[in-house]
Amino acid sequence: MDIWNIAEYACWGIAGVLVLWMIADMVRVGAEYDEALLLSSREGADELLERGNATGEAK
Amino acid sequence: MTTTTAGAGGERINLLKVLGPAHIWGLGVGIVLVGEYMGWNFSVGKGGALASLIACWVIGLLYTCVAMIDSEVTSTVAAAGGQYAQAKHIIGPLMAFNVALYLVMAYTMLEAGNAFVAGDLMKTVAGQLGHENLDSRPFTLLVIAFLAWLNYRGVFMTLTFNFIITAIAFVAVITLFIITGPWLPGVAVTHKEFLTGLPYGWIGVVAALQFGMWYYLGIEGTCQAAEECRSAGRSIPLGTITGMVTLIIAASLTWYVAAGLMPWEYLGQAYTPLYDAATIFGNKPLQAFLFVGTLFSTLASANGCINDASRAWFSMGRDRYMPQWFGAVHPRYRTPFRAIVFLIPIAVVAAYKLPLDGVITFSILSGLLGYTFMSFNVWRFRKLWPLGTIKRGYIHPFHPLPAIVLFILCIAVYFATFLGYADYLISILVFFIFASFWFAWHRYKYVRRGDQFTMPWPRPKGL
Amino acid sequence: MARQPYQPPRQGVPGMIIDSLLMLVLVFFALMAPAWIAEWRAAHEPAAEAAATDGAAPAVTWEELGQNPTMQSAWEKLGKDPAAAKEIIDHRFDYTIDIVKLLFVAALIVFYFWFMLSSSAREYREVIAERFGDKDQG
């Protein structure tokens, strides 16, 4: 058991923690927020398009 | 009718607009620079050192066309998903679906390749320091998990980190050139001893075009960040074109150093040519610096790939080309978090299970299909919305010459790929044909028709 | 707006999961197929394999390999002796072109782009009509 073996285990561990954190956060956000809000982003909101956004709707 | 997608109080959450030209440069160059550390040299194996240099410049021309065309269209279609959104507004839905798949495949496969190489590099170093048979898998997994986590937590931090490690990797290439340069006493690079003409003749030059793509593959990914730029009309053209200049310089220097230090037969099959160059030169600190450069370039590339692939997947979800669930933005970090998480297992499986050259060829071909699309896309863009009818952040010169050159060069690269990897070419075409049938006959029924067109443009001319 | 906008059906959760998984399966097969083909070929052409492994025995010199002194020193710094170098140098690509296969691939590419562009054009007209109204009104 040298430093490289320890590094192997450390990598498995840290990677596992990061992935679990992301999944936990994803589930939490899904439960806490309204799905319609999460899906509310609009494509291409930019200053080039301000004319379109100023009137509120694309149509 | 669009209120059906708004939140309860009518408020919306969008991706965060925080990026500047330096981030775009880092994103574009960061994805590609790993190609100067490894991969480009397979073009030497395909046709000799001179063929590789010709490929470097011919493919450089191809990518200059790509960068110019892309800058113009993206400075107008400022949307996450980049070329996907362009295709949707200019060619049509099925093309857009295919373009998004090219992007997701090209970047996810490249990410897997990078993570694999980073893990393998750790194994090599451990071997050199006396620890045989290190398990590289945890390192590969950590690279993917850490970079996904970084992407999940916010685009500004992700691309600032990317800018820094890309800059360090670029400095390492420059340092190698300066130290091995012909102006120092005891010259190291001796091209006249190593250049042996074209071992396969001109067919070898054509064959070299395929891996010549490695010198630049991924620079067009800058468009994916359009929706997150403070000013896309300025940042994208500036970041992309300075990135392209950076890469042409880095590619030429890389070729110059490596071709002047090693026989082409060795170079053509080496896994880490720049590290080998430093080894031949026998300078320990330089060797260490190039090790760091190699590692950072794989990280920067994987990082940019996660960023780009997730934007493309997210955009498809938003338009229901893929399940709508993926079109969510994180309320706090403002990132396409579900798309990021979904792509993790795909990258891990590709890195663990699939053959590296297959993964890389899949990536190159997906990119190539995308460039073919760009050539007729820009032509139709100019036809449907002639100059002056909509506001453009950047107008590329000499139209339609770049589009024609791009189209011809794409055909040449298909032929080059046929010479070495015909089976892969067939396999990937069959894949995209099946995916297209599936989309046209099944998936498209879930898509709202008129809502796909989001730009505040006038009606296209002649339709 | 004269035209009634198209109302897509709602997709349930099982449908979403099936659609996502289907894509993954397609990708996996597309990537593995060439590797399987290569394996199948290797299994059916054992003669070529045997011939390749045969020739490694006799000792070679740098001169026979056509390497000049600069090249020799580079090989040596990279830790390769003439025998190891010979293996690398002798590895050559075969660029003979199979015309039938070439035509097949070309036809596949043309069909792919034809199908994609013609379907896209049809769908695009629908998008424009819904977004901007029918042409004669518009």
XYZ file of C-alpha atoms in Angstrom:
660
model
C 0.000 0.000 0.000
C 1.968 2.995 -1.231
C 0.975 6.528 -2.132
C -0.375 5.438 -5.524
C -2.804 2.954 -3.989
C -3.991 5.633 -1.625
C -4.440 7.950 -4.619
C -6.539 5.320 -6.391
C -8.907 5.004 -3.439
C -8.987 8.770 -2.971
C -9.993 9.236 -6.625
C -12.802 6.685 -6.395
C -13.985 8.377 -3.212
C -13.858 11.974 -4.395
C -15.454 11.136 -7.745
C -18.216 9.261 -5.926
C -18.893 12.167 -3.579
C -19.058 14.650 -6.466
C -21.460 12.505 -8.480
C -23.682 11.843 -5.460
C -23.710 15.548 -4.655
C -24.861 16.392 -8.177
C -27.596 13.761 -8.125
C -28.781 14.857 -4.670
C -28.826 18.500 -5.749
C -30.676 17.633 -8.948
C -33.352 15.722 -7.046
C -33.653 18.496 -4.450
C -34.066 21.182 -7.113
C -36.663 19.079 -8.907
C -38.683 18.732 -5.704
C -38.285 22.298 -4.487
C -39.029 24.280 -7.646
C -41.958 24.373 -10.006
C -41.132 22.370 -13.138
C -42.579 25.126 -15.332
C -40.098 27.601 -13.839
C -37.135 25.279 -14.474
C -38.183 24.888 -18.102
C -38.866 28.590 -18.611
C -35.640 29.687 -20.303
C -36.011 31.234 -23.738
C -33.651 30.747 -26.612
C -31.484 33.600 -27.766
C -32.239 36.334 -25.261
C -29.609 38.878 -26.325
C -29.199 42.563 -26.971
C -29.403 41.850 -30.680
C -32.940 40.692 -30.041
C -34.141 43.393 -27.729
C -36.795 44.505 -30.159
C -38.399 41.083 -29.923
C -38.139 40.830 -26.155
C -39.311 44.377 -25.497
C -42.733 43.550 -26.872
C -42.852 40.535 -24.551
C -43.762 37.914 -27.114
C -42.197 36.819 -30.325
C -45.493 37.015 -32.154
C -49.601 30.678 -25.931
C -45.995 30.872 -24.831
C -47.172 31.511 -21.269
C -47.625 27.746 -20.917
C -43.866 27.459 -20.486
C -43.482 30.350 -18.028
C -43.266 29.973 -14.250
C -46.156 30.566 -11.891
C -45.391 34.241 -11.342
C -44.507 34.728 -15.006
C -40.786 35.009 -14.189
C -38.196 33.127 -16.227
C -34.764 31.748 -15.492
C -32.241 31.928 -18.300
C -28.630 30.896 -18.634
C -26.332 33.472 -17.032
C -24.758 36.078 -19.315
C -21.265 36.529 -17.902
C -18.707 35.538 -20.536
C -16.258 37.756 -22.407
C -13.925 37.253 -25.389
C -11.162 35.696 -23.225
C -13.539 32.938 -22.103
C -14.493 32.274 -25.707
C -10.831 32.083 -26.702
C -10.182 29.650 -23.828
C -13.200 27.531 -24.735
C -12.211 27.283 -28.405
C -8.462 26.806 -27.981
C -8.858 24.690 -24.836
C -10.845 21.992 -26.622
C -8.353 21.825 -29.480
C -4.941 22.289 -27.923
C -4.767 18.681 -26.758
C -4.610 17.860 -30.473
C -1.165 19.525 -30.649
C 0.043 17.342 -27.793
C -1.165 14.105 -29.347
C -3.175 12.905 -32.301
C -1.991 15.304 -35.025
C 1.113 13.156 -35.492
C -0.931 10.225 -36.839
C -1.120 12.341 -40.006
C 2.675 11.932 -40.186
C 2.215 8.161 -40.162
C -0.374 8.445 -42.932
C 1.825 10.289 -45.407
C 5.158 11.405 -43.956
C 6.236 14.606 -42.212
C 5.821 16.873 -45.231
C 2.344 15.511 -45.923
C 1.461 16.389 -42.342
C 2.618 19.966 -42.840
C 0.579 20.284 -46.031
C -2.427 18.819 -44.183
C -1.849 21.276 -41.349
C -2.206 24.209 -43.731
C -4.933 22.794 -45.973
C -7.042 21.872 -42.961
C -6.107 25.265 -41.488
C -7.787 26.775 -44.544
C -10.838 24.575 -43.979
C -11.100 25.785 -40.396
C -10.521 29.409 -41.316
C -13.592 29.101 -43.536
C -15.446 27.429 -40.650
C -14.457 30.192 -38.221
C -15.477 33.007 -40.575
C -18.799 31.451 -41.545
C -19.628 30.470 -37.996
C -18.775 33.886 -36.632
C -21.176 35.577 -38.987
C -24.104 33.261 -38.422
C -23.586 33.003 -34.655
C -23.205 36.737 -34.196
C -26.800 36.788 -35.456
C -28.273 33.592 -33.975
C -27.180 34.105 -30.376
C -28.454 30.899 -28.819
C -27.121 28.008 -26.760
C -26.688 25.056 -29.072
C -24.810 27.188 -31.623
C -24.985 25.492 -34.998
C -28.100 23.627 -33.878
C -30.028 26.876 -33.526
C -28.586 28.050 -36.840
C -29.811 24.916 -38.619
C -33.244 25.246 -37.063
C -33.686 28.785 -38.323
C -32.076 28.357 -41.718
C -32.395 24.780 -43.032
C -35.103 23.026 -41.023
C -35.881 20.756 -38.062
C -34.442 17.421 -39.224
C -31.156 19.090 -40.155
C -31.141 20.787 -36.746
C -31.660 17.466 -34.977
C -28.750 15.953 -36.875
C -26.507 18.931 -36.186
C -27.262 18.714 -32.469
C -26.395 15.014 -32.553
C -23.103 15.794 -34.332
C -22.292 18.234 -31.553
C -23.228 15.934 -28.696
C -21.364 12.985 -30.256
C -18.269 14.933 -31.313
C -17.843 16.491 -27.875
C -18.868 13.602 -25.646
C -16.562 11.224 -27.515
C -13.711 13.720 -27.413
C -14.327 14.162 -23.679
C -14.152 10.391 -23.191
C -10.914 10.221 -25.180
C -9.389 13.008 -23.114
C -10.379 11.485 -19.794
C -8.950 8.155 -20.914
C -5.648 9.767 -21.929
C -5.429 11.710 -18.652
C -5.876 8.457 -16.711
C -3.349 6.693 -18.895
C -0.862 9.514 -18.362
C -1.078 8.978 -14.586
C -0.413 5.294 -15.156
C 2.675 6.102 -17.253
C 4.058 8.474 -14.648
C 3.407 5.993 -11.855
C 5.243 3.398 -13.943
C 8.232 5.690 -14.419
C 8.319 6.364 -10.670
C 8.365 2.666 -9.877
C 4.698 1.759 -9.360
C 3.699 -0.733 -12.052
C 0.124 -1.442 -13.143
C -1.627 1.525 -11.630
C -5.384 1.275 -12.134
C -6.103 4.247 -14.404
C -9.895 4.002 -14.109
C -10.348 6.002 -10.882
C -8.313 8.853 -12.399
C -10.407 8.811 -15.568
C -13.579 8.829 -13.498
C -12.335 11.651 -11.316
C -11.544 13.801 -14.371
C -15.072 13.346 -15.727
C -16.792 13.763 -12.353
C -14.775 16.791 -11.285
C -15.208 18.650 -14.570
C -18.925 17.833 -14.700
C -19.249 19.138 -11.159
C -17.429 22.335 -12.130
C -19.751 22.771 -15.121
C -22.777 22.098 -12.917
C -21.770 24.844 -10.498
C -21.572 27.661 -12.999
C -20.215 28.656 -16.352
C -18.084 31.600 -15.219
C -15.891 29.574 -12.867
C -15.700 26.722 -15.392
C -14.467 28.832 -18.254
C -12.166 30.972 -16.115
C -10.483 27.751 -14.951
C -10.422 26.656 -18.578
C -8.759 29.877 -19.690
C -5.967 29.485 -17.116
C -5.070 25.857 -17.844
C -5.297 26.454 -21.601
C -2.933 29.392 -21.335
C -0.424 27.274 -19.360
C -0.587 24.450 -21.917
C -0.070 26.967 -24.738
C 2.959 28.481 -22.974
C 4.438 24.969 -22.708
C 4.286 24.579 -26.514
C 5.917 27.980 -27.003
C 8.607 27.150 -24.420
C 9.439 23.907 -26.192
C 9.863 25.823 -29.440
C 12.070 28.489 -27.865
C 14.319 26.003 -26.062
C 14.812 23.678 -29.050
C 15.072 26.553 -31.536
C 17.759 26.725 -34.206
C 19.178 29.968 -32.776
C 20.764 28.263 -29.755
C 24.236 26.726 -29.746
C 24.233 22.940 -30.219
C 21.209 23.000 -32.515
C 18.641 20.318 -31.783
C 16.185 20.517 -34.649
C 17.706 19.328 -37.944
C 15.013 19.077 -40.580
C 17.370 18.357 -43.451
C 18.394 15.110 -41.757
C 14.840 13.966 -41.077
C 12.714 15.059 -44.030
C 12.566 12.217 -46.527
C 10.032 13.450 -49.076
C 6.629 11.828 -49.462
C 6.922 8.103 -48.630
C 3.454 7.335 -50.045
C 3.407 9.974 -52.752
C 0.448 12.348 -53.051
C -2.188 9.817 -51.995
C -0.466 9.928 -48.594
C -1.030 13.680 -48.477
C -4.753 13.154 -49.037
C -4.833 10.413 -46.403
C -3.052 12.755 -43.967
C -5.962 15.202 -44.165
C -8.018 12.998 -41.848
C -5.750 13.331 -38.823
C -4.827 16.843 -39.948
C -8.261 17.635 -38.487
C -6.724 17.104 -35.058
C -4.760 20.320 -35.372
C -8.034 22.277 -35.036
C -10.965 19.957 -34.219
C -13.448 21.648 -31.892
C -12.695 25.336 -32.453
C -16.248 25.782 -33.709
C -17.462 24.938 -30.189
C -17.196 28.612 -29.303
C -20.713 29.076 -30.717
C -22.209 26.958 -27.949
C -21.555 29.740 -25.467
C -23.416 32.400 -27.468
C -26.339 32.557 -25.063
C -24.008 33.094 -22.102
C -21.880 35.924 -23.511
C -22.321 39.458 -22.259
C -22.201 40.492 -25.895
C -22.304 37.575 -28.313
C -22.030 39.790 -31.383
C -18.596 40.929 -30.207
C -17.208 38.062 -28.115
C -17.839 35.175 -30.513
C -16.130 36.581 -33.628
C -13.246 38.011 -31.578
C -12.706 34.880 -29.473
C -13.077 32.477 -32.397
C -10.797 34.251 -34.839
C -8.022 34.960 -32.303
C -8.395 31.311 -31.287
C -7.918 30.212 -34.881
C -4.773 32.357 -35.199
C -3.444 30.874 -31.942
C -3.999 27.366 -33.257
C -2.371 27.925 -36.637
C 0.699 29.225 -34.786
C 0.700 26.384 -32.270
C 0.193 23.777 -35.013
C 3.057 25.083 -37.134
C 5.428 25.274 -34.142
C 4.464 21.799 -33.014
C 5.171 20.359 -36.435
C 8.438 22.282 -36.685
C 9.831 20.986 -33.403
C 8.627 17.390 -33.687
C 9.544 16.888 -37.353
C 13.032 18.258 -36.686
C 13.736 15.883 -33.805
C 12.283 12.494 -34.734
C 12.174 10.102 -37.711
C 8.730 10.232 -39.291
C 8.116 6.534 -38.766
C 8.400 6.974 -35.001
C 6.448 10.221 -34.942
C 3.625 8.657 -36.945
C 2.764 6.201 -34.177
C 3.780 8.054 -30.982
C 1.176 8.659 -28.256
C 2.827 11.709 -26.699
C 5.015 13.306 -29.406
C 5.751 16.567 -27.593
C 6.745 14.778 -24.422
C 8.989 12.554 -26.568
C 10.520 15.654 -28.153
C 11.472 16.909 -24.699
C 12.847 13.445 -23.868
C 15.136 13.490 -26.924
C 16.279 16.941 -25.985
C 17.221 15.568 -22.558
C 16.073 18.508 -20.456
C 14.354 17.350 -17.222
C 12.514 20.568 -16.258
C 11.281 20.886 -19.854
C 10.079 17.290 -19.714
C 8.182 18.002 -16.484
C 6.663 21.169 -17.950
C 5.455 19.256 -20.990
C 3.959 16.594 -18.769
C 1.972 19.333 -17.012
C 1.067 20.851 -20.382
C -0.190 17.507 -21.675
C -2.269 16.875 -18.572
C -3.737 20.403 -18.586
C -4.545 20.209 -22.272
C -6.558 17.019 -21.744
C -8.397 18.613 -18.815
C -9.128 21.824 -20.718
C -10.396 19.847 -23.664
C -12.636 17.575 -21.611
C -13.926 20.591 -19.729
C -14.862 22.507 -22.886
C -16.437 19.372 -24.311
C -18.729 18.945 -21.297
C -19.721 22.578 -21.641
C -20.514 22.276 -25.354
C -22.171 18.846 -25.398
C -24.470 19.773 -22.527
C -25.572 23.016 -24.257
C -26.474 21.108 -27.400
C -28.389 18.438 -25.452
C -30.115 21.101 -23.364
C -31.225 22.998 -26.477
C -32.748 19.854 -27.948
C -34.670 19.324 -24.710
C -35.910 22.912 -24.744
C -37.391 22.414 -28.208
C -38.603 18.866 -27.341
C -36.350 17.284 -29.958
C -35.340 15.216 -26.961
C -37.432 14.770 -23.799
C -38.364 18.192 -22.453
C -37.023 17.294 -19.002
C -33.481 18.029 -20.250
C -34.376 21.624 -21.089
C -34.199 22.743 -17.433
C -31.956 25.512 -16.100
C -30.645 25.318 -12.531
C -32.354 28.077 -10.530
C -29.201 28.962 -8.603
C -26.219 28.149 -10.835
C -28.053 28.883 -14.095
C -26.579 25.921 -15.920
C -28.249 23.153 -17.985
C -27.736 20.834 -15.007
C -29.797 17.822 -16.111
C -28.060 17.648 -19.476
C -24.679 17.783 -17.710
C -25.542 14.910 -15.357
C -27.130 12.783 -18.099
C -23.986 12.881 -20.248
C -21.659 11.713 -17.420
C -22.428 7.968 -17.712
C -22.124 8.105 -21.518
C -18.653 9.601 -21.266
C -17.613 7.080 -18.598
C -18.814 4.094 -20.613
C -17.088 5.398 -23.763
C -13.839 5.975 -21.835
C -13.895 2.539 -20.168
C -15.326 0.252 -22.807
C -14.819 1.567 -26.331
C -11.670 1.461 -28.501
C -9.825 4.808 -28.456
C -9.346 5.111 -32.213
C -13.036 4.414 -32.763
C -14.020 7.067 -30.260
C -11.693 9.559 -31.944
C -12.871 8.724 -35.462
C -16.490 9.095 -34.378
C -15.583 12.508 -33.046
C -13.762 13.601 -36.227
C -16.566 12.409 -38.501
C -19.275 14.092 -36.452
C -17.301 17.311 -36.747
C -16.846 16.816 -40.485
C -20.572 16.294 -41.074
C -21.124 19.540 -39.197
C -18.702 21.458 -41.442
C -20.408 20.107 -44.547
C -23.645 21.489 -43.142
C -22.051 24.912 -42.550
C -21.069 25.307 -46.194
C -24.610 25.212 -47.553
C -26.054 26.749 -44.403
C -24.280 30.063 -44.897
C -25.184 30.139 -48.568
C -28.881 29.753 -47.744
C -28.583 32.221 -44.880
C -27.381 34.934 -47.246
C -30.141 34.018 -49.693
C -33.046 34.025 -47.223
C -31.860 37.103 -45.343
C -29.625 39.179 -47.640
C -27.227 41.694 -46.071
C -29.110 44.613 -44.623
C -32.334 42.762 -43.819
C -31.218 41.735 -40.305
C -28.601 43.012 -37.892
C -25.336 41.062 -38.101
C -22.567 41.382 -35.481
C -19.938 40.356 -38.038
C -19.971 39.942 -41.829
C -17.438 37.538 -43.323
C -15.626 38.617 -46.494
C -15.438 37.048 -49.979
C -18.790 35.236 -49.803
C -19.423 32.682 -51.384
C -15.767 31.697 -51.769
C -15.291 30.386 -48.181
C -18.443 28.266 -48.493
C -17.265 26.718 -51.775
C -13.725 26.063 -50.481
C -15.164 24.521 -47.320
C -17.444 22.223 -49.291
C -14.637 20.971 -51.549
C -12.279 20.389 -48.621
C -14.973 18.450 -46.759
C -15.301 16.072 -49.711
C -11.516 15.609 -49.693
C -11.588 14.702 -45.990
C -14.428 12.193 -46.512
C -12.215 10.554 -49.100
C -9.226 10.630 -46.725
C -11.333 8.958 -44.037
C -12.460 6.365 -46.549
C -8.815 5.471 -47.177
C -8.133 4.589 -43.557
C -11.432 4.079 -41.773
C -14.069 3.107 -44.351
C -15.884 0.831 -41.884
C -16.230 3.635 -39.367
C -17.489 5.965 -42.070
C -20.189 3.492 -43.069
C -21.114 2.748 -39.465
C -21.516 6.405 -38.544
C -23.562 7.173 -41.668
C -25.891 4.274 -40.906
C -26.218 5.597 -37.356
C -27.218 9.084 -38.508
C -29.604 7.705 -41.145
C -31.392 5.595 -38.500
C -31.493 8.512 -36.091
C -32.999 10.684 -38.858
C -35.746 8.155 -39.614
C -36.526 7.942 -35.923
C -36.783 11.709 -35.625
C -38.810 12.280 -38.782
C -41.335 9.505 -38.135
C -41.566 9.412 -34.355
C -39.958 12.199 -32.418
C -40.952 15.271 -34.414
C -44.630 14.899 -33.430
C -43.786 16.231 -29.947
C -42.349 19.483 -31.304
C -44.295 22.747 -31.467
C -43.872 23.953 -35.030
C -43.904 27.748 -35.018
C -42.238 28.064 -31.598
C -38.960 26.718 -32.955
C -38.377 29.959 -34.771
C -37.317 32.290 -31.944
C -35.311 35.011 -33.697
C -37.032 38.370 -34.228
C -36.293 38.270 -37.937
C -38.554 39.162 -40.832
C -40.075 36.426 -42.963
C -37.340 34.685 -45.011
C -37.166 35.876 -48.585
C -39.039 33.700 -51.043
C -40.798 31.459 -48.467
C -53.288 34.261 -37.856
C -55.588 32.150 -39.956
C -53.777 28.915 -39.312
C -54.467 26.863 -36.185
C -51.083 26.151 -34.527
C -50.152 22.482 -34.338
C -50.685 21.095 -30.818
C -48.181 18.334 -30.023
C -49.230 15.413 -27.790
C -47.807 15.317 -24.273
C -45.088 12.741 -23.735
C -45.296 10.636 -20.588
C -42.328 9.721 -18.400
C -41.920 6.146 -19.757
C -41.817 7.519 -23.305
C -39.123 10.018 -22.322
C -37.000 7.295 -20.753
C -37.417 4.973 -23.764
C -36.456 7.757 -26.185
C -33.319 8.628 -24.201
C -32.246 5.001 -23.871
C -32.836 4.282 -27.552
C -30.334 6.972 -28.511
C -27.750 5.479 -26.161
C -28.195 2.007 -27.624
C -27.812 3.368 -31.176
C -24.595 5.163 -30.239
C -23.171 2.066 -28.621
C -23.828 -0.088 -31.689
C -22.469 2.527 -34.089
C -19.223 2.640 -32.111
C -18.829 -1.077 -31.592
C -19.790 -2.223 -35.099
C -16.433 -1.381 -36.765
C -14.563 -3.115 -33.931
C -16.719 -6.217 -34.366
C -16.164 -6.166 -38.126
C -12.412 -5.941 -37.581
C -12.538 -8.874 -35.159
C -14.558 -10.944 -37.605
C -12.060 -10.175 -40.382
C -9.094 -11.104 -38.199
C -10.788 -14.412 -37.357
C -11.341 -15.172 -41.038
C -7.892 -14.198 -42.320
C -5.454 -16.066 -40.061
C -2.886 -16.454 -42.873
C -1.981 -12.769 -42.961
C -1.467 -12.732 -39.193
C 0.972 -15.620 -39.264
C 3.010 -14.112 -42.096
C 3.373 -10.843 -40.181
C 4.760 -12.439 -37.022
C 7.210 -14.610 -38.944
C 9.707 -12.028 -40.148
C 10.892 -10.631 -36.791
C 13.808 -13.009 -36.189
C 16.932 -11.867 -38.141
C 19.041 -9.014 -36.709
C 19.011 -5.771 -38.678
C 21.328 -2.767 -38.800
C 20.476 0.930 -39.063
C 21.962 1.031 -42.559
C 19.580 -1.675 -43.804
C 16.696 0.369 -42.451
C 17.933 3.422 -44.350
C 18.470 5.516 -41.218
C 21.203 8.184 -41.230
C 23.333 8.890 -38.098
C 21.017 11.691 -36.859
C 18.011 9.409 -37.155
C 19.909 6.619 -35.376
C 20.691 8.791 -32.394
C 17.059 9.917 -32.201
C 15.847 6.291 -32.183
C 18.365 5.453 -29.483
C 17.322 8.378 -27.282
C 13.739 7.138 -27.618
C 14.894 3.747 -26.338
C 14.503 1.765 -29.585
C 17.081 -0.696 -30.939
C 17.157 -1.561 -34.670
C 14.830 -4.545 -34.199
C 12.206 -2.459 -32.413
C 12.606 0.301 -34.991
C 12.211 -2.177 -37.840
C 8.793 -3.172 -36.570
C 7.683 0.452 -36.609
C 9.306 1.252 -39.956
C 7.887 -1.820 -41.697
C 4.329 -0.959 -40.719
C 2.819 0.453 -43.905
C -0.681 1.566 -44.834
C -2.392 0.096 -47.860
C -4.075 2.763 -49.994
C -5.484 0.573 -52.746
C -9.001 1.785 -53.450
C -11.945 -0.587 -53.606
C -14.123 1.144 -56.220
C -17.327 -0.688 -55.311
C -16.951 0.238 -51.664
C -16.114 3.833 -52.569
C -19.250 4.141 -54.694
C -21.297 2.558 -51.905
C -20.029 5.085 -49.356
C -20.598 7.975 -51.779
C -24.164 6.787 -52.399
C -24.750 6.501 -48.658
C -23.566 10.082 -48.081
C -25.702 11.422 -50.931
C -28.783 9.531 -49.728
C -28.256 10.761 -46.181
C -28.016 14.415 -47.152
C -30.838 14.101 -49.675
C -33.225 12.585 -47.114
C -32.231 15.096 -44.457
C -32.508 18.173 -46.657
C -35.766 17.236 -48.350
C -37.468 16.387 -45.020
C -36.068 19.540 -43.457
C -37.377 21.705 -46.290
C -40.873 20.271 -45.874
C -40.854 20.767 -42.101
C -39.331 24.231 -42.461
C -42.158 25.475 -44.705
C -44.605 24.382 -42.002
C -42.620 26.261 -39.333
C -42.520 29.445 -41.402
C -46.203 29.209 -42.253
C -47.130 28.868 -38.572
C -44.750 31.567 -37.443
C -45.466 34.197 -40.102
C -48.885 33.137 -41.376
C -49.675 31.700 -44.788
C -47.847 33.328 -47.628
C -50.710 34.969 -49.485
C -51.817 36.664 -46.241
C -48.465 37.564 -45.219
